[in-house]
Backbone as JSON Lines, residues from 0, in Angstrom:
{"i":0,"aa":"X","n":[24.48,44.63,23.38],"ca":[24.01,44.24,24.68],"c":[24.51,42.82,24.97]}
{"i":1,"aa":"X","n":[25.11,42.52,26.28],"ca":[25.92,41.25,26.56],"c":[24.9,40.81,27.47]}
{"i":2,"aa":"X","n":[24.47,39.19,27.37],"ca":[23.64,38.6,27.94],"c":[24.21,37.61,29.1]}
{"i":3,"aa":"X","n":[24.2,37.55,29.87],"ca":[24.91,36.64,30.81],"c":[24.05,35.75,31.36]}
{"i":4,"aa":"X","n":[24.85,34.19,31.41],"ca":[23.45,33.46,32.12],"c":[23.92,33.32,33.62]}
{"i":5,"aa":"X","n":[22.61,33.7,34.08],"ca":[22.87,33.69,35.84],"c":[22.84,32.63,36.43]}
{"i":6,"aa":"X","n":[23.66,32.32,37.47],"ca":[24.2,30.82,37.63],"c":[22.64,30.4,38.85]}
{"i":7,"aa":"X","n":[22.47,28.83,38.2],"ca":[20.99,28.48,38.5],"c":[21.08,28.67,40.34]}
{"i":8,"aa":"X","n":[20.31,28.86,40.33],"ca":[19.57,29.3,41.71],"c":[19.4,27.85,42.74]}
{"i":9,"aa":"X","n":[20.03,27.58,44.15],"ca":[19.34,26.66,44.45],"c":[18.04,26.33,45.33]}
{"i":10,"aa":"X","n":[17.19,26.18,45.79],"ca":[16.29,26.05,46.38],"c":[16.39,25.22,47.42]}
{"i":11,"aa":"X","n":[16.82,25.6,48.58],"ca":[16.92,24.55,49.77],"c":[15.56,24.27,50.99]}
{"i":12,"aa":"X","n":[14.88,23.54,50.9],"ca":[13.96,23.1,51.79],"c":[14.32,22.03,52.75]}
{"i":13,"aa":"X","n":[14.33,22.56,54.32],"ca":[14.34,22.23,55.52],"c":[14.0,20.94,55.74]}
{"i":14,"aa":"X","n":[12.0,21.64,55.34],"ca":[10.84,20.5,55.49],"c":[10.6,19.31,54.77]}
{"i":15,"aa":"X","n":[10.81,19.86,53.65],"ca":[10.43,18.96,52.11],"c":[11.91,17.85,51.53]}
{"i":16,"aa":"X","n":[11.28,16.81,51.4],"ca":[12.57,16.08,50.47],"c":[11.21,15.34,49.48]}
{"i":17,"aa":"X","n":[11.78,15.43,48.4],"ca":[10.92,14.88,47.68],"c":[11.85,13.63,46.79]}
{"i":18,"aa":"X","n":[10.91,12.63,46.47],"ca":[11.68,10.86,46.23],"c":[11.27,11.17,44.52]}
{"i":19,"aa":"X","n":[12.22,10.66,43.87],"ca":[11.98,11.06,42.05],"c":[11.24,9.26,42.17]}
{"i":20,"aa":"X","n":[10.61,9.44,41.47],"ca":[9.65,7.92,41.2],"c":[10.14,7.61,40.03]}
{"i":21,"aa":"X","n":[10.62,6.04,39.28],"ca":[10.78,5.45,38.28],"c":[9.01,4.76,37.81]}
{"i":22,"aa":"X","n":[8.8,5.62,37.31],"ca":[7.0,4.7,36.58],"c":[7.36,3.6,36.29]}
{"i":23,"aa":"X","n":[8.32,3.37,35.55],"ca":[8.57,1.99,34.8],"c":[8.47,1.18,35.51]}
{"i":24,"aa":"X","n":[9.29,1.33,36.95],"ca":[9.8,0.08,37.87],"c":[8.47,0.09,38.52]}
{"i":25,"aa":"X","n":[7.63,1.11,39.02],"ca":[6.45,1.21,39.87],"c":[5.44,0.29,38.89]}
{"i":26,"aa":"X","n":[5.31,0.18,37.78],"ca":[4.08,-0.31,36.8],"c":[4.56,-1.86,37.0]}
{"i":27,"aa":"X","n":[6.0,-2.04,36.69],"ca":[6.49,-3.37,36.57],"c":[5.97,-3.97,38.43]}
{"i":28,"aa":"X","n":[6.27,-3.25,39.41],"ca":[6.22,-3.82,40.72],"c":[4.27,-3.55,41.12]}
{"i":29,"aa":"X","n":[3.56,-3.0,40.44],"ca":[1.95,-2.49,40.85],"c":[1.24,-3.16,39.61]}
{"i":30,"aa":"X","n":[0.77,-4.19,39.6],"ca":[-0.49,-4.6,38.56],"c":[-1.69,-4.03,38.57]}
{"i":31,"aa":"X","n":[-1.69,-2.6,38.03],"ca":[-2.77,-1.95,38.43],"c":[-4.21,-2.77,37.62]}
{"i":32,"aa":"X","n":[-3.99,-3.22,36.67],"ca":[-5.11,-4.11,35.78],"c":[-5.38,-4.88,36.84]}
{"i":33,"aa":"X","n":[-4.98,-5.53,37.17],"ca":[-5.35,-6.93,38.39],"c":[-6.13,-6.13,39.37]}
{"i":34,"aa":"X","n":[-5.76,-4.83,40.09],"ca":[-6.21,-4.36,41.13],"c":[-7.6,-3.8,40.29]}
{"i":35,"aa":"X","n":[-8.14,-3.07,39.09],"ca":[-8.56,-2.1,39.12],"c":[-10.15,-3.39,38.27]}
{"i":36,"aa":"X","n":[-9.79,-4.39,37.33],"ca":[-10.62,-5.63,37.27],"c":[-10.22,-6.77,37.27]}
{"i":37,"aa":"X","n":[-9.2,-7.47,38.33],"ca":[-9.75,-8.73,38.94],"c":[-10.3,-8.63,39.35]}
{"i":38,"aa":"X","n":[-10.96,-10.21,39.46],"ca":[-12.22,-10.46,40.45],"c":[-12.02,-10.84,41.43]}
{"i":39,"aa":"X","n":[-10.76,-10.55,42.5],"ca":[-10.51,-10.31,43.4],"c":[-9.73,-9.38,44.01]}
{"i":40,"aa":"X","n":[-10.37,-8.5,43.37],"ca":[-10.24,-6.87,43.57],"c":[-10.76,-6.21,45.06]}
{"i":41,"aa":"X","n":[-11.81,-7.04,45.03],"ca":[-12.83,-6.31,45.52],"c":[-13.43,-4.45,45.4]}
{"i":42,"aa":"X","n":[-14.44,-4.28,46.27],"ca":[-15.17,-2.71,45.76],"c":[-14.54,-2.2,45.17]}
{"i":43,"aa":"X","n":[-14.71,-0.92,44.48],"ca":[-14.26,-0.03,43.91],"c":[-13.69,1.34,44.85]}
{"i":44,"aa":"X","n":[-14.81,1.32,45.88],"ca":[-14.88,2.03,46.52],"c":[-13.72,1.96,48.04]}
{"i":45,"aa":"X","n":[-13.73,1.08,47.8],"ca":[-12.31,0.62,49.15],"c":[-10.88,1.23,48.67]}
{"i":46,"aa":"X","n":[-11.02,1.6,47.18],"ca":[-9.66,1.68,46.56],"c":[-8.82,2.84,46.16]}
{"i":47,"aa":"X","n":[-9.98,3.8,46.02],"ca":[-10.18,5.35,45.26],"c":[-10.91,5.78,45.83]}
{"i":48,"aa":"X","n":[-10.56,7.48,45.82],"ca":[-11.57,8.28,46.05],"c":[-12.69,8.44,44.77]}
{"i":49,"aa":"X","n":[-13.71,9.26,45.71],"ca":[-14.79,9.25,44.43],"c":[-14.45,10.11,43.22]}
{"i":50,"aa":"X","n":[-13.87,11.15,43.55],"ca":[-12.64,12.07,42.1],"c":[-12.02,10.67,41.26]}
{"i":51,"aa":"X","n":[-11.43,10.16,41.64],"ca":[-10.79,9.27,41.22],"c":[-11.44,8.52,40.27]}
{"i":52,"aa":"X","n":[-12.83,8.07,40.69],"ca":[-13.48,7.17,40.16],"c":[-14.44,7.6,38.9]}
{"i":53,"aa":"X","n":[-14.68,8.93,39.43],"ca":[-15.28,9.47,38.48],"c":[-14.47,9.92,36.84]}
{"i":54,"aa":"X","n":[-13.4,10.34,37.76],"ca":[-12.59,10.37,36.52],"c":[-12.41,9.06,35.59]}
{"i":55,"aa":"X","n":[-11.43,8.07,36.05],"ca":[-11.48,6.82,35.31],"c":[-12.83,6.38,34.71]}
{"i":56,"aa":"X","n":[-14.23,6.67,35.15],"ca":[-15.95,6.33,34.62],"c":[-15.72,7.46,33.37]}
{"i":57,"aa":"X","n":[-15.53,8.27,33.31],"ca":[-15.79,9.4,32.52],"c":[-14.72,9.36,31.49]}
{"i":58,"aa":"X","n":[-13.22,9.26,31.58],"ca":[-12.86,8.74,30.85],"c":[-12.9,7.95,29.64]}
{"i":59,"aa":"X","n":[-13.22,6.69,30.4],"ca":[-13.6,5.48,29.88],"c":[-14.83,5.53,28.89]}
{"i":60,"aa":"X","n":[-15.59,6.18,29.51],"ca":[-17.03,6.39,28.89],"c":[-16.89,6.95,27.71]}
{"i":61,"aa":"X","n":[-15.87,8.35,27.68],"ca":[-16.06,9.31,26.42],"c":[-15.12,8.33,25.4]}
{"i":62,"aa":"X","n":[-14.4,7.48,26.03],"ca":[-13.71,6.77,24.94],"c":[-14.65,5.93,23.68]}
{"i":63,"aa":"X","n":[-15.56,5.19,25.1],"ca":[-16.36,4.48,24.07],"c":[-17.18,4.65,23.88]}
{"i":64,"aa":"X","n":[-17.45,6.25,23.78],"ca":[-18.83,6.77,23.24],"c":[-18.41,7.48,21.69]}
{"i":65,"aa":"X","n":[-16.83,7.92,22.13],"ca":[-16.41,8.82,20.6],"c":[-15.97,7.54,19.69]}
{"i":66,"aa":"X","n":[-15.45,6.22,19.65],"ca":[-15.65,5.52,19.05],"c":[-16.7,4.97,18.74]}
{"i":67,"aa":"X","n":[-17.65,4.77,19.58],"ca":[-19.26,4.06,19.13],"c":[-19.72,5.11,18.12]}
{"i":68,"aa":"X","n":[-19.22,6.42,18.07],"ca":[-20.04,7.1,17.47],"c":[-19.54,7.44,16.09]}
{"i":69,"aa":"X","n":[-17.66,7.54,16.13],"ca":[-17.37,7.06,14.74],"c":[-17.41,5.93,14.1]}
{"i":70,"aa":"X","n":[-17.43,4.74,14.57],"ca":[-17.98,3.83,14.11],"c":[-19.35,3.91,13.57]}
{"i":71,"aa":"X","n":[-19.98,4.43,14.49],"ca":[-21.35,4.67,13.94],"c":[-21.86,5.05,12.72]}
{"i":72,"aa":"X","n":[-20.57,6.31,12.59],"ca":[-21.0,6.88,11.87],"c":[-20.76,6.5,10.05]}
{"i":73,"aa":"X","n":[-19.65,5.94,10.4],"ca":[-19.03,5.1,9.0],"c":[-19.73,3.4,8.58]}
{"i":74,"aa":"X","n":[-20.61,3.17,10.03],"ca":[-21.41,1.96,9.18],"c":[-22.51,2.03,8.95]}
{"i":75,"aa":"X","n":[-23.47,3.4,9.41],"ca":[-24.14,4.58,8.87],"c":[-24.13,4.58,7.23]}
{"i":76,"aa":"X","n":[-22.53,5.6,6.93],"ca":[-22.25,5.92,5.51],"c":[-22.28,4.71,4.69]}
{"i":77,"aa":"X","n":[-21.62,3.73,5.08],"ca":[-21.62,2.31,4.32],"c":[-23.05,2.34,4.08]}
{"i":78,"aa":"X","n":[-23.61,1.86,5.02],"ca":[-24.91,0.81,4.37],"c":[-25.99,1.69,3.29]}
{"i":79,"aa":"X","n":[-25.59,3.23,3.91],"ca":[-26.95,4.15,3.09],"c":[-25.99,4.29,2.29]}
{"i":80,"aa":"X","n":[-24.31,4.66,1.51],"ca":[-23.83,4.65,0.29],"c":[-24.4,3.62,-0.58]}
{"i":81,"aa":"X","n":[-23.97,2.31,0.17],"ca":[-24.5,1.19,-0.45],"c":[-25.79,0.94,-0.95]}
{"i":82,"aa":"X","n":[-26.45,1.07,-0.32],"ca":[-28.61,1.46,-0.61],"c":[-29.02,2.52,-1.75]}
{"i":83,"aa":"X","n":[-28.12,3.25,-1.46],"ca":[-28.05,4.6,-2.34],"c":[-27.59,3.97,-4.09]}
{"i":84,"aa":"X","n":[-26.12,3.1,-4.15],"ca":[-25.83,3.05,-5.18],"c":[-27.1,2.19,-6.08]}
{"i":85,"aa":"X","n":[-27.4,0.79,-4.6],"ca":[-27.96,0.29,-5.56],"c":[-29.7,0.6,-5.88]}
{"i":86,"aa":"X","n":[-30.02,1.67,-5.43],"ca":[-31.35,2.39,-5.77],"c":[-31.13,2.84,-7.22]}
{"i":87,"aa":"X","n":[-29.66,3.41,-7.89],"ca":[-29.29,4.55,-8.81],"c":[-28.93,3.04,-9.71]}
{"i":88,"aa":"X","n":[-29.01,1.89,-9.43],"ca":[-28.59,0.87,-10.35],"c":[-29.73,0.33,-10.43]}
{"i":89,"aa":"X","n":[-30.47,0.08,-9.78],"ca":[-32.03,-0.3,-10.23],"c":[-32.49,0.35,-10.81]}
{"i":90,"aa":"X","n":[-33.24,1.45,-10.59],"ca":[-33.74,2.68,-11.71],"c":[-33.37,3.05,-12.72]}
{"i":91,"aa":"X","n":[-31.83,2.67,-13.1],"ca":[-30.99,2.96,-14.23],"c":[-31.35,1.42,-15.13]}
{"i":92,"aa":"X","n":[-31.28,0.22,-14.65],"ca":[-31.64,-1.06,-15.48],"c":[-30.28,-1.79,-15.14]}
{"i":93,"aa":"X","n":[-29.39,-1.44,-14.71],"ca":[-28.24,-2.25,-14.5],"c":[-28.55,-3.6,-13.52]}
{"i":94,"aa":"X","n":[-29.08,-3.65,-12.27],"ca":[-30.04,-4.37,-11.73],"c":[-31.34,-4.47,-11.53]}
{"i":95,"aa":"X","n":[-31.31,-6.14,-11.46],"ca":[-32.91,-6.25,-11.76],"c":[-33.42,-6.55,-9.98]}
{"i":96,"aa":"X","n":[-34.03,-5.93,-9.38],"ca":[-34.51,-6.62,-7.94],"c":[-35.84,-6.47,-7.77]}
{"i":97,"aa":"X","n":[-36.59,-7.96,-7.33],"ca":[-37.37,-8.62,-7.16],"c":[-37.92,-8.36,-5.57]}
{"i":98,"aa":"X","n":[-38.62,-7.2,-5.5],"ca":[-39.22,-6.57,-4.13],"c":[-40.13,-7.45,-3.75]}
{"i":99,"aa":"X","n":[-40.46,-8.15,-4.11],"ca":[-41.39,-9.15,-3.41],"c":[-40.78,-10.38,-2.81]}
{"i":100,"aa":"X","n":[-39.77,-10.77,-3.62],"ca":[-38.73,-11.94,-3.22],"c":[-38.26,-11.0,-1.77]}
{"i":101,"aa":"X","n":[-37.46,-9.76,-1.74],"ca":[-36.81,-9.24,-0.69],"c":[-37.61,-9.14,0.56]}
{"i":102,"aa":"X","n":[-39.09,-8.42,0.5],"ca":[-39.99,-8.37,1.56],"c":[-40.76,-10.12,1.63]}
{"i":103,"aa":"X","n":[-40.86,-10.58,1.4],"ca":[-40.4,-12.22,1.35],"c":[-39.31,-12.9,2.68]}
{"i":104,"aa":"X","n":[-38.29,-12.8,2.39],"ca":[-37.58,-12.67,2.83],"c":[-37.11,-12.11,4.27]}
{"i":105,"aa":"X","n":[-37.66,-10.64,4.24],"ca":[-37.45,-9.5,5.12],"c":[-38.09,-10.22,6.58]}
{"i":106,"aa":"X","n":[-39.09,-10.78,6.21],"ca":[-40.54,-11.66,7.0],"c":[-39.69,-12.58,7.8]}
{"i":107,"aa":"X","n":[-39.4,-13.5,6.7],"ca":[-39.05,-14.79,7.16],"c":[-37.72,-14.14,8.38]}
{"i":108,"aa":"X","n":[-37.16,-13.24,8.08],"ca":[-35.56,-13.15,8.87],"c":[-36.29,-12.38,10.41]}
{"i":109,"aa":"X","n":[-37.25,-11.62,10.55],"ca":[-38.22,-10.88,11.52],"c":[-38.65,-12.48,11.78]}
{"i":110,"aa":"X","n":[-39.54,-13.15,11.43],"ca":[-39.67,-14.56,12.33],"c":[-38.46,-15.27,13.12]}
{"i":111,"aa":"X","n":[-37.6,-15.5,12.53],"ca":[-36.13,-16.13,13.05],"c":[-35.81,-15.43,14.54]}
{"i":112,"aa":"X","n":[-35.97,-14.08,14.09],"ca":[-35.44,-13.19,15.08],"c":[-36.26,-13.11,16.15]}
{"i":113,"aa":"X","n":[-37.57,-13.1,16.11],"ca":[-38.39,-13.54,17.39],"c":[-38.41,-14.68,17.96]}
{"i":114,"aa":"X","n":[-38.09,-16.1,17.17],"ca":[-37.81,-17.46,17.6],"c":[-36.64,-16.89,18.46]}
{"i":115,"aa":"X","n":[-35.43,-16.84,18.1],"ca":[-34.2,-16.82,18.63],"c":[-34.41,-15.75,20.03]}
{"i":116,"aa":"X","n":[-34.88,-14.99,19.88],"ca":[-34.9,-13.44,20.98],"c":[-35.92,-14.22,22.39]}
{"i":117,"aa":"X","n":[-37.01,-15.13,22.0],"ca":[-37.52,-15.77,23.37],"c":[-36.58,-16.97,23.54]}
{"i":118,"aa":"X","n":[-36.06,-17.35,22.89],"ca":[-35.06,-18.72,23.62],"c":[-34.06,-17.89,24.33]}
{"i":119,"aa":"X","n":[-33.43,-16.77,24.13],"ca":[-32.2,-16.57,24.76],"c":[-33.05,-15.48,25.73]}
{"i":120,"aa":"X","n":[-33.62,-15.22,26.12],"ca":[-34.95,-14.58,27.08],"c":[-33.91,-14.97,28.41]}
{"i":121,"aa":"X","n":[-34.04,-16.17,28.78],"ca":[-33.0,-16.63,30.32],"c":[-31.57,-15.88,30.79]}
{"i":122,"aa":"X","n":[-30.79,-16.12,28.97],"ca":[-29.46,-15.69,29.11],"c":[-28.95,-14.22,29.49]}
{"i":123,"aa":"X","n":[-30.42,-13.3,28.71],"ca":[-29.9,-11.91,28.68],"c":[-30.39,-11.63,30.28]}
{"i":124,"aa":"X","n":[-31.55,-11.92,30.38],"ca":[-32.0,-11.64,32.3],"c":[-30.72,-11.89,33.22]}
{"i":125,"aa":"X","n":[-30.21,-12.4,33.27],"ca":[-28.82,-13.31,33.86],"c":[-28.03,-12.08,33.31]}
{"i":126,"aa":"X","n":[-27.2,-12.01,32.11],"ca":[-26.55,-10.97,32.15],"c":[-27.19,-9.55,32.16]}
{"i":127,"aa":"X","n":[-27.79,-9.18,32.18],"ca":[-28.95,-7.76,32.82],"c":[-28.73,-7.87,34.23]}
{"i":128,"aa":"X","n":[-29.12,-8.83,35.21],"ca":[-28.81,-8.81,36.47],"c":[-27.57,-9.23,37.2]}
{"i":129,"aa":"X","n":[-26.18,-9.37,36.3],"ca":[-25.06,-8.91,36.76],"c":[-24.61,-7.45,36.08]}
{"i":130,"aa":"X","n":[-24.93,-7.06,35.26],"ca":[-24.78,-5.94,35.03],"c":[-25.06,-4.99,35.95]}
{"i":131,"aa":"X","n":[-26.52,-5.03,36.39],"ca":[-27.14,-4.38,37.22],"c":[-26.43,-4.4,39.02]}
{"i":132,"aa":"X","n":[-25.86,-5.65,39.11],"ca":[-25.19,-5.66,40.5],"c":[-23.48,-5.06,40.17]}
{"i":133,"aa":"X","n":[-23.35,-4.91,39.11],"ca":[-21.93,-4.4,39.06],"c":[-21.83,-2.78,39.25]}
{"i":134,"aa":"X","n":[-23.07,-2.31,38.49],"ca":[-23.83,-0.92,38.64],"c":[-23.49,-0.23,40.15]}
{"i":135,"aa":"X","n":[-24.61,-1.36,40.91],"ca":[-24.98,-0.92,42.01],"c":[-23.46,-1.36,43.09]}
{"i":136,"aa":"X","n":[-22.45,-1.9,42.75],"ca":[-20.89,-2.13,43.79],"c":[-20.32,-0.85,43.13]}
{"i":137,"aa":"X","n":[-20.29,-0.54,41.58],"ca":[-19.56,0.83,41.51],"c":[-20.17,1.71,40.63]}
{"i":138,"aa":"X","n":[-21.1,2.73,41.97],"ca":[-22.25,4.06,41.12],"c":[-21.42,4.75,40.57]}
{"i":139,"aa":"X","n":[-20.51,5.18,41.4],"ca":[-19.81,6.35,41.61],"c":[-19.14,6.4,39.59]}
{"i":140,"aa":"X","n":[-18.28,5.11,39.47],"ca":[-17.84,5.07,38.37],"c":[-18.77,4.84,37.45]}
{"i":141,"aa":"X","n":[-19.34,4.11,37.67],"ca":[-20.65,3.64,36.62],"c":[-21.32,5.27,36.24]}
{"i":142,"aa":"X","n":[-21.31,5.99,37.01],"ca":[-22.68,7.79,36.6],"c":[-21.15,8.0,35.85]}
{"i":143,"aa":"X","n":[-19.95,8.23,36.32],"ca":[-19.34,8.78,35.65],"c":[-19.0,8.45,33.75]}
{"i":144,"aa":"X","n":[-19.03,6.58,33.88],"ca":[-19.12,6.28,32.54],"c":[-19.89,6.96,31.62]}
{"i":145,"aa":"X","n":[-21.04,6.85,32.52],"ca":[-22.22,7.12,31.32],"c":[-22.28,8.6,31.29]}
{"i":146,"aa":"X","n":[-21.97,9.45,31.55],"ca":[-21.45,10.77,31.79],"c":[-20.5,10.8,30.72]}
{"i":147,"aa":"X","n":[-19.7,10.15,30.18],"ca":[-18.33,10.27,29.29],"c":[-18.72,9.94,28.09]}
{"i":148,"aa":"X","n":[-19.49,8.38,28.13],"ca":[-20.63,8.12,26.74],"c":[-20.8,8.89,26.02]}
{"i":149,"aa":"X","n":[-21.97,10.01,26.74],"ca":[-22.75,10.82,26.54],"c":[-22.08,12.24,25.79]}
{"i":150,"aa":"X","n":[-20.57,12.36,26.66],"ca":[-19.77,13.35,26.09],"c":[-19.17,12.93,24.86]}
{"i":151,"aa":"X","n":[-18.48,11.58,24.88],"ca":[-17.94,11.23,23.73],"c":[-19.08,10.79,22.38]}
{"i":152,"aa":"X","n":[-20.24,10.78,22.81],"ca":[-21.33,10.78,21.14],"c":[-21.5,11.82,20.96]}
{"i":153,"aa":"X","n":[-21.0,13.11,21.76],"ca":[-21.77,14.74,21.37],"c":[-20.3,15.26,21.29]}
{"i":154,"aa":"X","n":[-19.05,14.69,21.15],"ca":[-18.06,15.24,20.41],"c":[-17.54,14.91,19.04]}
């Protein structure tokens, strides 16, 4: 059986001309970083449709939800490997630890941490309420982030 290749076909459209785009030169001539967070960007919403936005929120989100969550999960394994060994080295006699010195201790670092947590009381309100106004300039992306979060800790 002889196979012949049939000479390519052309497709002529009247209506249509279509322009081949160089990305390279378009990325080099469009600072999309500058447009998408400078802070003179302005809205979000002036810029994209809400598809648009949702996508890039959702995106973004599952990114740093499937890393928060492998991360998670390996400083998880660390600290309980670690707890683990040295439970099996105490009980064995290899180390000696002084539970009263540690919960001692445990106290004093829980005091520190309430000193420190009402002094910076001002700083976090302040960043809580730009957070909260960045929220409310972009919902659209913001539901979608947390939408992606949510996907990327349950993948």
């Amino acid at each position: 059986m002889e196979t012949r290749n049939a000479p390519p076909q052309e497709y002529e459209s009247d209506d249509d001309s279509y322009e081949v785009l160089d990305l390279t030169e378009y990325a080099r001539r469009h600072h999309w970083w500058n447009r998408v967070f400078g802070h003179s960007s302005g809205p979000m919403v002036e810029k994209y449709s809400v598809a648009t936005q949702i996508v890039m929120g959702g995106v973004s989100g599952w990114c740093a939800g499937f890393l928060f969550q492998k991360v998670g999960k390996l400083a998880a394994a660390a600290v309980g490997g670690g707890f683990l060994l040295l439970q099996i080295a105490s009980h064995s006699g290899y180390v000696p630890i002084g539970w009263k010195r540690v919960e001692k201790d445990v106290n004093k670092a829980k005091r520190q941490i309430k000193k420190r947590a009402n002094k910076a009381a001002p700083e976090i309100n302040n960043i809580i309420e730009e957070a909260t106004e960045f929220v409310k300039q972009n919902i659209v992306k913001s539901s979608g982030f947390v939408g992606g979060v949510l996907l990327g800790l349950a993948s």
